[in-house]
JSON list of N, CA and C in Angstrom, two decimals:
[
{"chain": "K", "resi": 3, "resn": "MET", "atom": "N", "xyz": [80.23, -94.01, -76.11]},
{"chain": "K", "resi": 3, "resn": "MET", "atom": "CA", "xyz": [79.86, -95.25, -76.58]},
{"chain": "K", "resi": 3, "resn": "MET", "atom": "C", "xyz": [80.84, -96.30, -76.13]},
{"chain": "K", "resi": 4, "resn": "ASP", "atom": "N", "xyz": [80.36, -97.30, -75.36]},
{"chain": "K", "resi": 4, "resn": "ASP", "atom": "CA", "xyz": [81.23, -98.34, -74.87]},
{"chain": "K", "resi": 4, "resn": "ASP", "atom": "C", "xyz": [81.27, -99.48, -75.97]},
{"chain": "K", "resi": 5, "resn": "LEU", "atom": "N", "xyz": [82.40, -99.63, -76.54]},
{"chain": "K", "resi": 5, "resn": "LEU", "atom": "CA", "xyz": [82.66, -100.69, -77.56]},
{"chain": "K", "resi": 5, "resn": "LEU", "atom": "C", "xyz": [83.27, -101.85, -76.83]},
{"chain": "K", "resi": 6, "resn": "ALA", "atom": "N", "xyz": [82.93, -103.01, -77.31]},
{"chain": "K", "resi": 6, "resn": "ALA", "atom": "CA", "xyz": [83.45, -104.29, -76.68]},
{"chain": "K", "resi": 6, "resn": "ALA", "atom": "C", "xyz": [84.89, -104.41, -76.74]},
{"chain": "K", "resi": 7, "resn": "TYR", "atom": "N", "xyz": [85.54, -104.07, -77.89]},
{"chain": "K", "resi": 7, "resn": "TYR", "atom": "CA", "xyz": [87.01, -104.22, -78.03]},
{"chain": "K", "resi": 7, "resn": "TYR", "atom": "C", "xyz": [87.74, -103.20, -77.12]},
{"chain": "K", "resi": 8, "resn": "VAL", "atom": "N", "xyz": [87.14, -101.96, -76.89]},
{"chain": "K", "resi": 8, "resn": "VAL", "atom": "CA", "xyz": [87.82, -101.01, -76.08]},
{"chain": "K", "resi": 8, "resn": "VAL", "atom": "C", "xyz": [87.75, -101.47, -74.62]},
{"chain": "K", "resi": 9, "resn": "SER", "atom": "N", "xyz": [86.63, -102.03, -74.20]},
{"chain": "K", "resi": 9, "resn": "SER", "atom": "CA", "xyz": [86.50, -102.54, -72.84]},
{"chain": "K", "resi": 9, "resn": "SER", "atom": "C", "xyz": [87.48, -103.73, -72.58]},
{"chain": "K", "resi": 10, "resn": "ILE", "atom": "N", "xyz": [87.71, -104.56, -73.56]},
{"chain": "K", "resi": 10, "resn": "ILE", "atom": "CA", "xyz": [88.56, -105.70, -73.43]},
{"chain": "K", "resi": 10, "resn": "ILE", "atom": "C", "xyz": [89.98, -105.27, -73.47]},
{"chain": "K", "resi": 11, "resn": "THR", "atom": "N", "xyz": [90.42, -104.50, -74.42]},
{"chain": "K", "resi": 11, "resn": "THR", "atom": "CA", "xyz": [91.85, -104.08, -74.62]},
{"chain": "K", "resi": 11, "resn": "THR", "atom": "C", "xyz": [92.23, -102.88, -73.84]},
{"chain": "K", "resi": 12, "resn": "GLY", "atom": "N", "xyz": [91.25, -101.99, -73.55]},
{"chain": "K", "resi": 12, "resn": "GLY", "atom": "CA", "xyz": [91.62, -100.77, -72.88]},
{"chain": "K", "resi": 12, "resn": "GLY", "atom": "C", "xyz": [92.30, -99.76, -73.83]},
{"chain": "K", "resi": 13, "resn": "ASN", "atom": "N", "xyz": [92.18, -100.07, -75.12]},
{"chain": "K", "resi": 13, "resn": "ASN", "atom": "CA", "xyz": [92.88, -99.31, -76.14]},
{"chain": "K", "resi": 13, "resn": "ASN", "atom": "C", "xyz": [91.91, -98.88, -77.24]},
{"chain": "K", "resi": 14, "resn": "CYS", "atom": "N", "xyz": [91.86, -97.57, -77.57]},
{"chain": "K", "resi": 14, "resn": "CYS", "atom": "CA", "xyz": [91.00, -97.12, -78.57]},
{"chain": "K", "resi": 14, "resn": "CYS", "atom": "C", "xyz": [91.62, -97.13, -80.03]},
{"chain": "K", "resi": 15, "resn": "ASN", "atom": "N", "xyz": [92.78, -97.64, -80.11]},
{"chain": "K", "resi": 15, "resn": "ASN", "atom": "CA", "xyz": [93.46, -97.61, -81.44]},
{"chain": "K", "resi": 15, "resn": "ASN", "atom": "C", "xyz": [92.91, -98.80, -82.34]},
{"chain": "K", "resi": 16, "resn": "TRP", "atom": "N", "xyz": [91.90, -99.52, -81.93]},
{"chain": "K", "resi": 16, "resn": "TRP", "atom": "CA", "xyz": [91.35, -100.56, -82.65]},
{"chain": "K", "resi": 16, "resn": "TRP", "atom": "C", "xyz": [90.20, -100.01, -83.60]},
{"chain": "K", "resi": 17, "resn": "ASN", "atom": "N", "xyz": [89.92, -98.75, -83.60]},
{"chain": "K", "resi": 17, "resn": "ASN", "atom": "CA", "xyz": [88.82, -98.27, -84.41]},
{"chain": "K", "resi": 17, "resn": "ASN", "atom": "C", "xyz": [88.99, -98.48, -85.85]},
{"chain": "K", "resi": 18, "resn": "HIS", "atom": "N", "xyz": [90.20, -98.46, -86.32]},
{"chain": "K", "resi": 18, "resn": "HIS", "atom": "CA", "xyz": [90.42, -98.62, -87.82]},
{"chain": "K", "resi": 18, "resn": "HIS", "atom": "C", "xyz": [90.37, -100.07, -88.23]},
{"chain": "K", "resi": 19, "resn": "VAL", "atom": "N", "xyz": [90.44, -101.01, -87.27]},
{"chain": "K", "resi": 19, "resn": "VAL", "atom": "CA", "xyz": [90.48, -102.46, -87.59]},
{"chain": "K", "resi": 19, "resn": "VAL", "atom": "C", "xyz": [89.06, -103.03, -87.59]},
{"chain": "K", "resi": 20, "resn": "ILE", "atom": "N", "xyz": [88.24, -102.64, -86.66]},
{"chain": "K", "resi": 20, "resn": "ILE", "atom": "CA", "xyz": [86.90, -103.25, -86.49]},
{"chain": "K", "resi": 20, "resn": "ILE", "atom": "C", "xyz": [85.93, -102.64, -87.51]},
{"chain": "K", "resi": 21, "resn": "VAL", "atom": "N", "xyz": [85.40, -103.43, -88.39]},
{"chain": "K", "resi": 21, "resn": "VAL", "atom": "CA", "xyz": [84.35, -102.98, -89.28]},
{"chain": "K", "resi": 21, "resn": "VAL", "atom": "C", "xyz": [83.15, -103.83, -89.09]},
{"chain": "K", "resi": 22, "resn": "ASN", "atom": "N", "xyz": [82.09, -103.16, -88.61]},
{"chain": "K", "resi": 22, "resn": "ASN", "atom": "CA", "xyz": [80.79, -103.93, -88.30]},
{"chain": "K", "resi": 22, "resn": "ASN", "atom": "C", "xyz": [79.78, -103.28, -89.14]},
{"chain": "K", "resi": 23, "resn": "ARG", "atom": "N", "xyz": [79.67, -103.74, -90.35]},
{"chain": "K", "resi": 23, "resn": "ARG", "atom": "CA", "xyz": [78.61, -103.20, -91.22]},
{"chain": "K", "resi": 23, "resn": "ARG", "atom": "C", "xyz": [77.90, -104.34, -91.83]},
{"chain": "K", "resi": 24, "resn": "HIS", "atom": "N", "xyz": [76.62, -104.17, -92.20]},
{"chain": "K", "resi": 24, "resn": "HIS", "atom": "CA", "xyz": [75.76, -105.16, -92.81]},
{"chain": "K", "resi": 24, "resn": "HIS", "atom": "C", "xyz": [75.23, -104.60, -94.04]},
{"chain": "K", "resi": 25, "resn": "PRO", "atom": "N", "xyz": [75.44, -105.37, -95.21]},
{"chain": "K", "resi": 25, "resn": "PRO", "atom": "CA", "xyz": [74.95, -104.84, -96.45]},
{"chain": "K", "resi": 25, "resn": "PRO", "atom": "C", "xyz": [73.40, -104.87, -96.52]},
{"chain": "K", "resi": 26, "resn": "LEU", "atom": "N", "xyz": [72.86, -103.93, -97.29]},
{"chain": "K", "resi": 26, "resn": "LEU", "atom": "CA", "xyz": [71.42, -103.90, -97.46]},
{"chain": "K", "resi": 26, "resn": "LEU", "atom": "C", "xyz": [70.91, -105.12, -98.24]},
{"chain": "K", "resi": 27, "resn": "GLY", "atom": "N", "xyz": [71.70, -105.52, -99.19]},
{"chain": "K", "resi": 27, "resn": "GLY", "atom": "CA", "xyz": [71.34, -106.76, -99.99]},
{"chain": "K", "resi": 27, "resn": "GLY", "atom": "C", "xyz": [72.38, -107.82, -99.69]},
{"chain": "K", "resi": 28, "resn": "PRO", "atom": "N", "xyz": [72.17, -109.08, -100.09]},
{"chain": "K", "resi": 28, "resn": "PRO", "atom": "CA", "xyz": [73.11, -110.06, -99.85]},
{"chain": "K", "resi": 28, "resn": "PRO", "atom": "C", "xyz": [74.41, -109.89, -100.60]},
{"chain": "K", "resi": 29, "resn": "ASN", "atom": "N", "xyz": [75.45, -110.27, -99.98]},
{"chain": "K", "resi": 29, "resn": "ASN", "atom": "CA", "xyz": [76.75, -110.17, -100.62]},
{"chain": "K", "resi": 29, "resn": "ASN", "atom": "C", "xyz": [76.98, -111.22, -101.70]},
{"chain": "K", "resi": 30, "resn": "SER", "atom": "N", "xyz": [77.83, -110.91, -102.65]},
{"chain": "K", "resi": 30, "resn": "SER", "atom": "CA", "xyz": [78.20, -111.93, -103.64]},
{"chain": "K", "resi": 30, "resn": "SER", "atom": "C", "xyz": [79.12, -112.93, -102.85]},
{"chain": "K", "resi": 31, "resn": "ARG", "atom": "N", "xyz": [79.27, -114.10, -103.49]},
{"chain": "K", "resi": 31, "resn": "ARG", "atom": "CA", "xyz": [80.16, -115.11, -102.83]},
{"chain": "K", "resi": 31, "resn": "ARG", "atom": "C", "xyz": [81.59, -114.63, -102.61]},
{"chain": "K", "resi": 32, "resn": "LEU", "atom": "N", "xyz": [82.02, -113.84, -103.59]},
{"chain": "K", "resi": 32, "resn": "LEU", "atom": "CA", "xyz": [83.44, -113.29, -103.47]},
{"chain": "K", "resi": 32, "resn": "LEU", "atom": "C", "xyz": [83.52, -112.27, -102.34]},
{"chain": "K", "resi": 33, "resn": "ASN", "atom": "N", "xyz": [82.58, -111.39, -102.12]},
{"chain": "K", "resi": 33, "resn": "ASN", "atom": "CA", "xyz": [82.55, -110.45, -101.11]},
{"chain": "K", "resi": 33, "resn": "ASN", "atom": "C", "xyz": [82.40, -111.10, -99.71]},
{"chain": "K", "resi": 34, "resn": "ALA", "atom": "N", "xyz": [81.52, -112.12, -99.68]},
{"chain": "K", "resi": 34, "resn": "ALA", "atom": "CA", "xyz": [81.32, -112.92, -98.45]},
{"chain": "K", "resi": 34, "resn": "ALA", "atom": "C", "xyz": [82.60, -113.58, -98.03]},
{"chain": "K", "resi": 35, "resn": "ALA", "atom": "N", "xyz": [83.28, -114.14, -98.98]},
{"chain": "K", "resi": 35, "resn": "ALA", "atom": "CA", "xyz": [84.57, -114.92, -98.72]},
{"chain": "K", "resi": 35, "resn": "ALA", "atom": "C", "xyz": [85.61, -113.86, -98.22]},
{"chain": "K", "resi": 36, "resn": "ARG", "atom": "N", "xyz": [85.66, -112.73, -98.87]},
{"chain": "K", "resi": 36, "resn": "ARG", "atom": "CA", "xyz": [86.60, -111.65, -98.44]},
{"chain": "K", "resi": 36, "resn": "ARG", "atom": "C", "xyz": [86.33, -111.19, -97.02]},
{"chain": "K", "resi": 37, "resn": "ASP", "atom": "N", "xyz": [85.06, -111.01, -96.68]},
{"chain": "K", "resi": 37, "resn": "ASP", "atom": "CA", "xyz": [84.72, -110.54, -95.37]},
{"chain": "K", "resi": 37, "resn": "ASP", "atom": "C", "xyz": [85.06, -111.65, -94.30]},
{"chain": "K", "resi": 38, "resn": "LEU", "atom": "N", "xyz": [84.88, -112.93, -94.58]},
{"chain": "K", "resi": 38, "resn": "LEU", "atom": "CA", "xyz": [85.15, -113.99, -93.73]},
{"chain": "K", "resi": 38, "resn": "LEU", "atom": "C", "xyz": [86.71, -114.08, -93.55]},
{"chain": "K", "resi": 39, "resn": "PHE", "atom": "N", "xyz": [87.40, -113.95, -94.60]},
{"chain": "K", "resi": 39, "resn": "PHE", "atom": "CA", "xyz": [88.87, -113.90, -94.52]},
{"chain": "K", "resi": 39, "resn": "PHE", "atom": "C", "xyz": [89.38, -112.79, -93.63]},
{"chain": "K", "resi": 40, "resn": "LEU", "atom": "N", "xyz": [88.90, -111.60, -93.89]},
{"chain": "K", "resi": 40, "resn": "LEU", "atom": "CA", "xyz": [89.32, -110.44, -93.06]},
{"chain": "K", "resi": 40, "resn": "LEU", "atom": "C", "xyz": [88.92, -110.60, -91.56]},
{"chain": "K", "resi": 41, "resn": "HIS", "atom": "N", "xyz": [87.79, -111.23, -91.34]},
{"chain": "K", "resi": 41, "resn": "HIS", "atom": "CA", "xyz": [87.37, -111.47, -90.00]},
{"chain": "K", "resi": 41, "resn": "HIS", "atom": "C", "xyz": [88.33, -112.38, -89.30]},
{"chain": "K", "resi": 42, "resn": "GLY", "atom": "N", "xyz": [88.80, -113.47, -89.96]},
{"chain": "K", "resi": 42, "resn": "GLY", "atom": "CA", "xyz": [89.77, -114.37, -89.43]},
{"chain": "K", "resi": 42, "resn": "GLY", "atom": "C", "xyz": [91.11, -113.74, -89.13]},
{"chain": "K", "resi": 43, "resn": "ILE", "atom": "N", "xyz": [91.55, -112.89, -90.02]},
{"chain": "K", "resi": 43, "resn": "ILE", "atom": "CA", "xyz": [92.86, -112.19, -89.77]},
{"chain": "K", "resi": 43, "resn": "ILE", "atom": "C", "xyz": [92.75, -111.23, -88.62]},
{"chain": "K", "resi": 44, "resn": "ILE", "atom": "N", "xyz": [91.67, -110.50, -88.52]},
{"chain": "K", "resi": 44, "resn": "ILE", "atom": "CA", "xyz": [91.46, -109.52, -87.45]},
{"chain": "K", "resi": 44, "resn": "ILE", "atom": "C", "xyz": [91.40, -110.24, -86.12]},
{"chain": "K", "resi": 45, "resn": "ALA", "atom": "N", "xyz": [90.64, -111.37, -86.15]},
{"chain": "K", "resi": 45, "resn": "ALA", "atom": "CA", "xyz": [90.50, -112.18, -84.85]},
{"chain": "K", "resi": 45, "resn": "ALA", "atom": "C", "xyz": [91.86, -112.71, -84.41]},
{"chain": "K", "resi": 46, "resn": "GLU", "atom": "N", "xyz": [92.70, -113.19, -85.29]},
{"chain": "K", "resi": 46, "resn": "GLU", "atom": "CA", "xyz": [94.01, -113.72, -84.92]},
{"chain": "K", "resi": 46, "resn": "GLU", "atom": "C", "xyz": [94.88, -112.60, -84.47]},
{"chain": "K", "resi": 47, "resn": "TYR", "atom": "N", "xyz": [94.77, -111.37, -85.13]},
{"chain": "K", "resi": 47, "resn": "TYR", "atom": "CA", "xyz": [95.61, -110.22, -84.72]},
{"chain": "K", "resi": 47, "resn": "TYR", "atom": "C", "xyz": [95.21, -109.78, -83.28]},
{"chain": "K", "resi": 48, "resn": "LEU", "atom": "N", "xyz": [93.89, -109.76, -83.06]},
{"chain": "K", "resi": 48, "resn": "LEU", "atom": "CA", "xyz": [93.46, -109.32, -81.73]},
{"chain": "K", "resi": 48, "resn": "LEU", "atom": "C", "xyz": [93.80, -110.38, -80.65]},
{"chain": "K", "resi": 49, "resn": "TYR", "atom": "N", "xyz": [93.79, -111.64, -81.00]},
{"chain": "K", "resi": 49, "resn": "TYR", "atom": "CA", "xyz": [94.15, -112.66, -80.04]},
{"chain": "K", "resi": 49, "resn": "TYR", "atom": "C", "xyz": [95.64, -112.54, -79.67]},
{"chain": "K", "resi": 50, "resn": "ARG", "atom": "N", "xyz": [96.49, -112.27, -80.66]},
{"chain": "K", "resi": 50, "resn": "ARG", "atom": "CA", "xyz": [97.92, -112.12, -80.43]},
{"chain": "K", "resi": 50, "resn": "ARG", "atom": "C", "xyz": [98.24, -110.89, -79.57]},
{"chain": "K", "resi": 51, "resn": "TYR", "atom": "N", "xyz": [97.51, -109.84, -79.87]},
{"chain": "K", "resi": 51, "resn": "TYR", "atom": "CA", "xyz": [97.62, -108.60, -79.10]},
{"chain": "K", "resi": 51, "resn": "TYR", "atom": "C", "xyz": [97.31, -108.79, -77.65]},
{"chain": "K", "resi": 52, "resn": "LEU", "atom": "N", "xyz": [96.22, -109.60, -77.39]},
{"chain": "K", "resi": 52, "resn": "LEU", "atom": "CA", "xyz": [95.79, -109.88, -76.03]},
{"chain": "K", "resi": 52, "resn": "LEU", "atom": "C", "xyz": [96.81, -110.72, -75.33]},
{"chain": "K", "resi": 53, "resn": "GLN", "atom": "N", "xyz": [97.36, -111.71, -76.06]},
{"chain": "K", "resi": 53, "resn": "GLN", "atom": "CA", "xyz": [98.44, -112.55, -75.52]},
{"chain": "K", "resi": 53, "resn": "GLN", "atom": "C", "xyz": [99.58, -111.71, -75.03]},
{"chain": "K", "resi": 54, "resn": "GLN", "atom": "N", "xyz": [99.98, -110.74, -75.93]},
{"chain": "K", "resi": 54, "resn": "GLN", "atom": "CA", "xyz": [101.15, -109.96, -75.59]},
{"chain": "K", "resi": 54, "resn": "GLN", "atom": "C", "xyz": [100.91, -109.04, -74.42]},
{"chain": "K", "resi": 55, "resn": "GLN", "atom": "N", "xyz": [99.68, -108.54, -74.33]},
{"chain": "K", "resi": 55, "resn": "GLN", "atom": "CA", "xyz": [99.30, -107.68, -73.17]},
{"chain": "K", "resi": 55, "resn": "GLN", "atom": "C", "xyz": [99.28, -108.47, -71.84]},
{"chain": "K", "resi": 56, "resn": "LYS", "atom": "N", "xyz": [98.89, -109.74, -71.92]},
{"chain": "K", "resi": 56, "resn": "LYS", "atom": "CA", "xyz": [98.85, -110.59, -70.79]},
{"chain": "K", "resi": 56, "resn": "LYS", "atom": "C", "xyz": [100.28, -110.89, -70.34]},
{"chain": "K", "resi": 57, "resn": "GLU", "atom": "N", "xyz": [101.17, -111.19, -71.35]},
{"chain": "K", "resi": 57, "resn": "GLU", "atom": "CA", "xyz": [102.58, -111.47, -71.05]},
{"chain": "K", "resi": 57, "resn": "GLU", "atom": "C", "xyz": [103.20, -110.26, -70.34]},
{"chain": "K", "resi": 58, "resn": "MET", "atom": "N", "xyz": [102.92, -109.07, -70.89]},
{"chain": "K", "resi": 58, "resn": "MET", "atom": "CA", "xyz": [103.57, -107.87, -70.42]},
{"chain": "K", "resi": 58, "resn": "MET", "atom": "C", "xyz": [103.11, -107.54, -68.92]},
{"chain": "K", "resi": 59, "resn": "ASN", "atom": "N", "xyz": [101.76, -107.91, -68.67]},
{"chain": "K", "resi": 59, "resn": "ASN", "atom": "CA", "xyz": [101.24, -107.56, -67.32]},
{"chain": "K", "resi": 59, "resn": "ASN", "atom": "C", "xyz": [101.59, -108.60, -66.28]},
{"chain": "K", "resi": 60, "resn": "SER", "atom": "N", "xyz": [101.89, -109.87, -66.75]},
{"chain": "K", "resi": 60, "resn": "SER", "atom": "CA", "xyz": [102.21, -110.91, -65.84]},
{"chain": "K", "resi": 60, "resn": "SER", "atom": "C", "xyz": [103.66, -111.14, -65.63]},
{"chain": "K", "resi": 61, "resn": "THR", "atom": "N", "xyz": [104.52, -110.46, -66.28]},
{"chain": "K", "resi": 61, "resn": "THR", "atom": "CA", "xyz": [105.94, -110.60, -66.09]},
{"chain": "K", "resi": 61, "resn": "THR", "atom": "C", "xyz": [106.41, -109.88, -64.84]},
{"chain": "K", "resi": 62, "resn": "PRO", "atom": "N", "xyz": [107.02, -110.69, -63.96]},
{"chain": "K", "resi": 62, "resn": "PRO", "atom": "CA", "xyz": [107.51, -110.01, -62.66]},
{"chain": "K", "resi": 62, "resn": "PRO", "atom": "C", "xyz": [108.56, -109.02, -62.94]},
{"chain": "K", "resi": 63, "resn": "ILE", "atom": "N", "xyz": [108.54, -107.98, -62.18]},
{"chain": "K", "resi": 63, "resn": "ILE", "atom": "CA", "xyz": [109.68, -106.94, -62.24]},
{"chain": "K", "resi": 63, "resn": "ILE", "atom": "C", "xyz": [110.81, -107.37, -61.45]},
{"chain": "K", "resi": 64, "resn": "LYS", "atom": "N", "xyz": [111.94, -107.39, -62.09]},
{"chain": "K", "resi": 64, "resn": "LYS", "atom": "CA", "xyz": [113.16, -107.76, -61.34]},
{"chain": "K", "resi": 64, "resn": "LYS", "atom": "C", "xyz": [113.87, -106.54, -60.90]},
{"chain": "K", "resi": 65, "resn": "LEU", "atom": "N", "xyz": [114.07, -106.38, -59.65]},
{"chain": "K", "resi": 65, "resn": "LEU", "atom": "CA", "xyz": [114.83, -105.25, -59.10]},
{"chain": "K", "resi": 65, "resn": "LEU", "atom": "C", "xyz": [116.28, -105.49, -59.02]},
{"chain": "K", "resi": 66, "resn": "PRO", "atom": "N", "xyz": [117.12, -104.52, -59.32]},
{"chain": "K", "resi": 66, "resn": "PRO", "atom": "CA", "xyz": [118.59, -104.86, -59.19]},
{"chain": "K", "resi": 66, "resn": "PRO", "atom": "C", "xyz": [119.06, -105.01, -57.78]}
]
């Protein structure tokens, strides 16, 4: 199964972070706010991870 985050990051360790579930009934306001809050945190975490990977891959190697 090709997951979007695995194809972007090349790392399968994101399985515990990504939660893509839809409730059968509507969420309460409190649960909807919690889900939106967690989505924001996970998005920021993934963005920072991608920035670090980009920095690591674009840093020139200095030979002695």
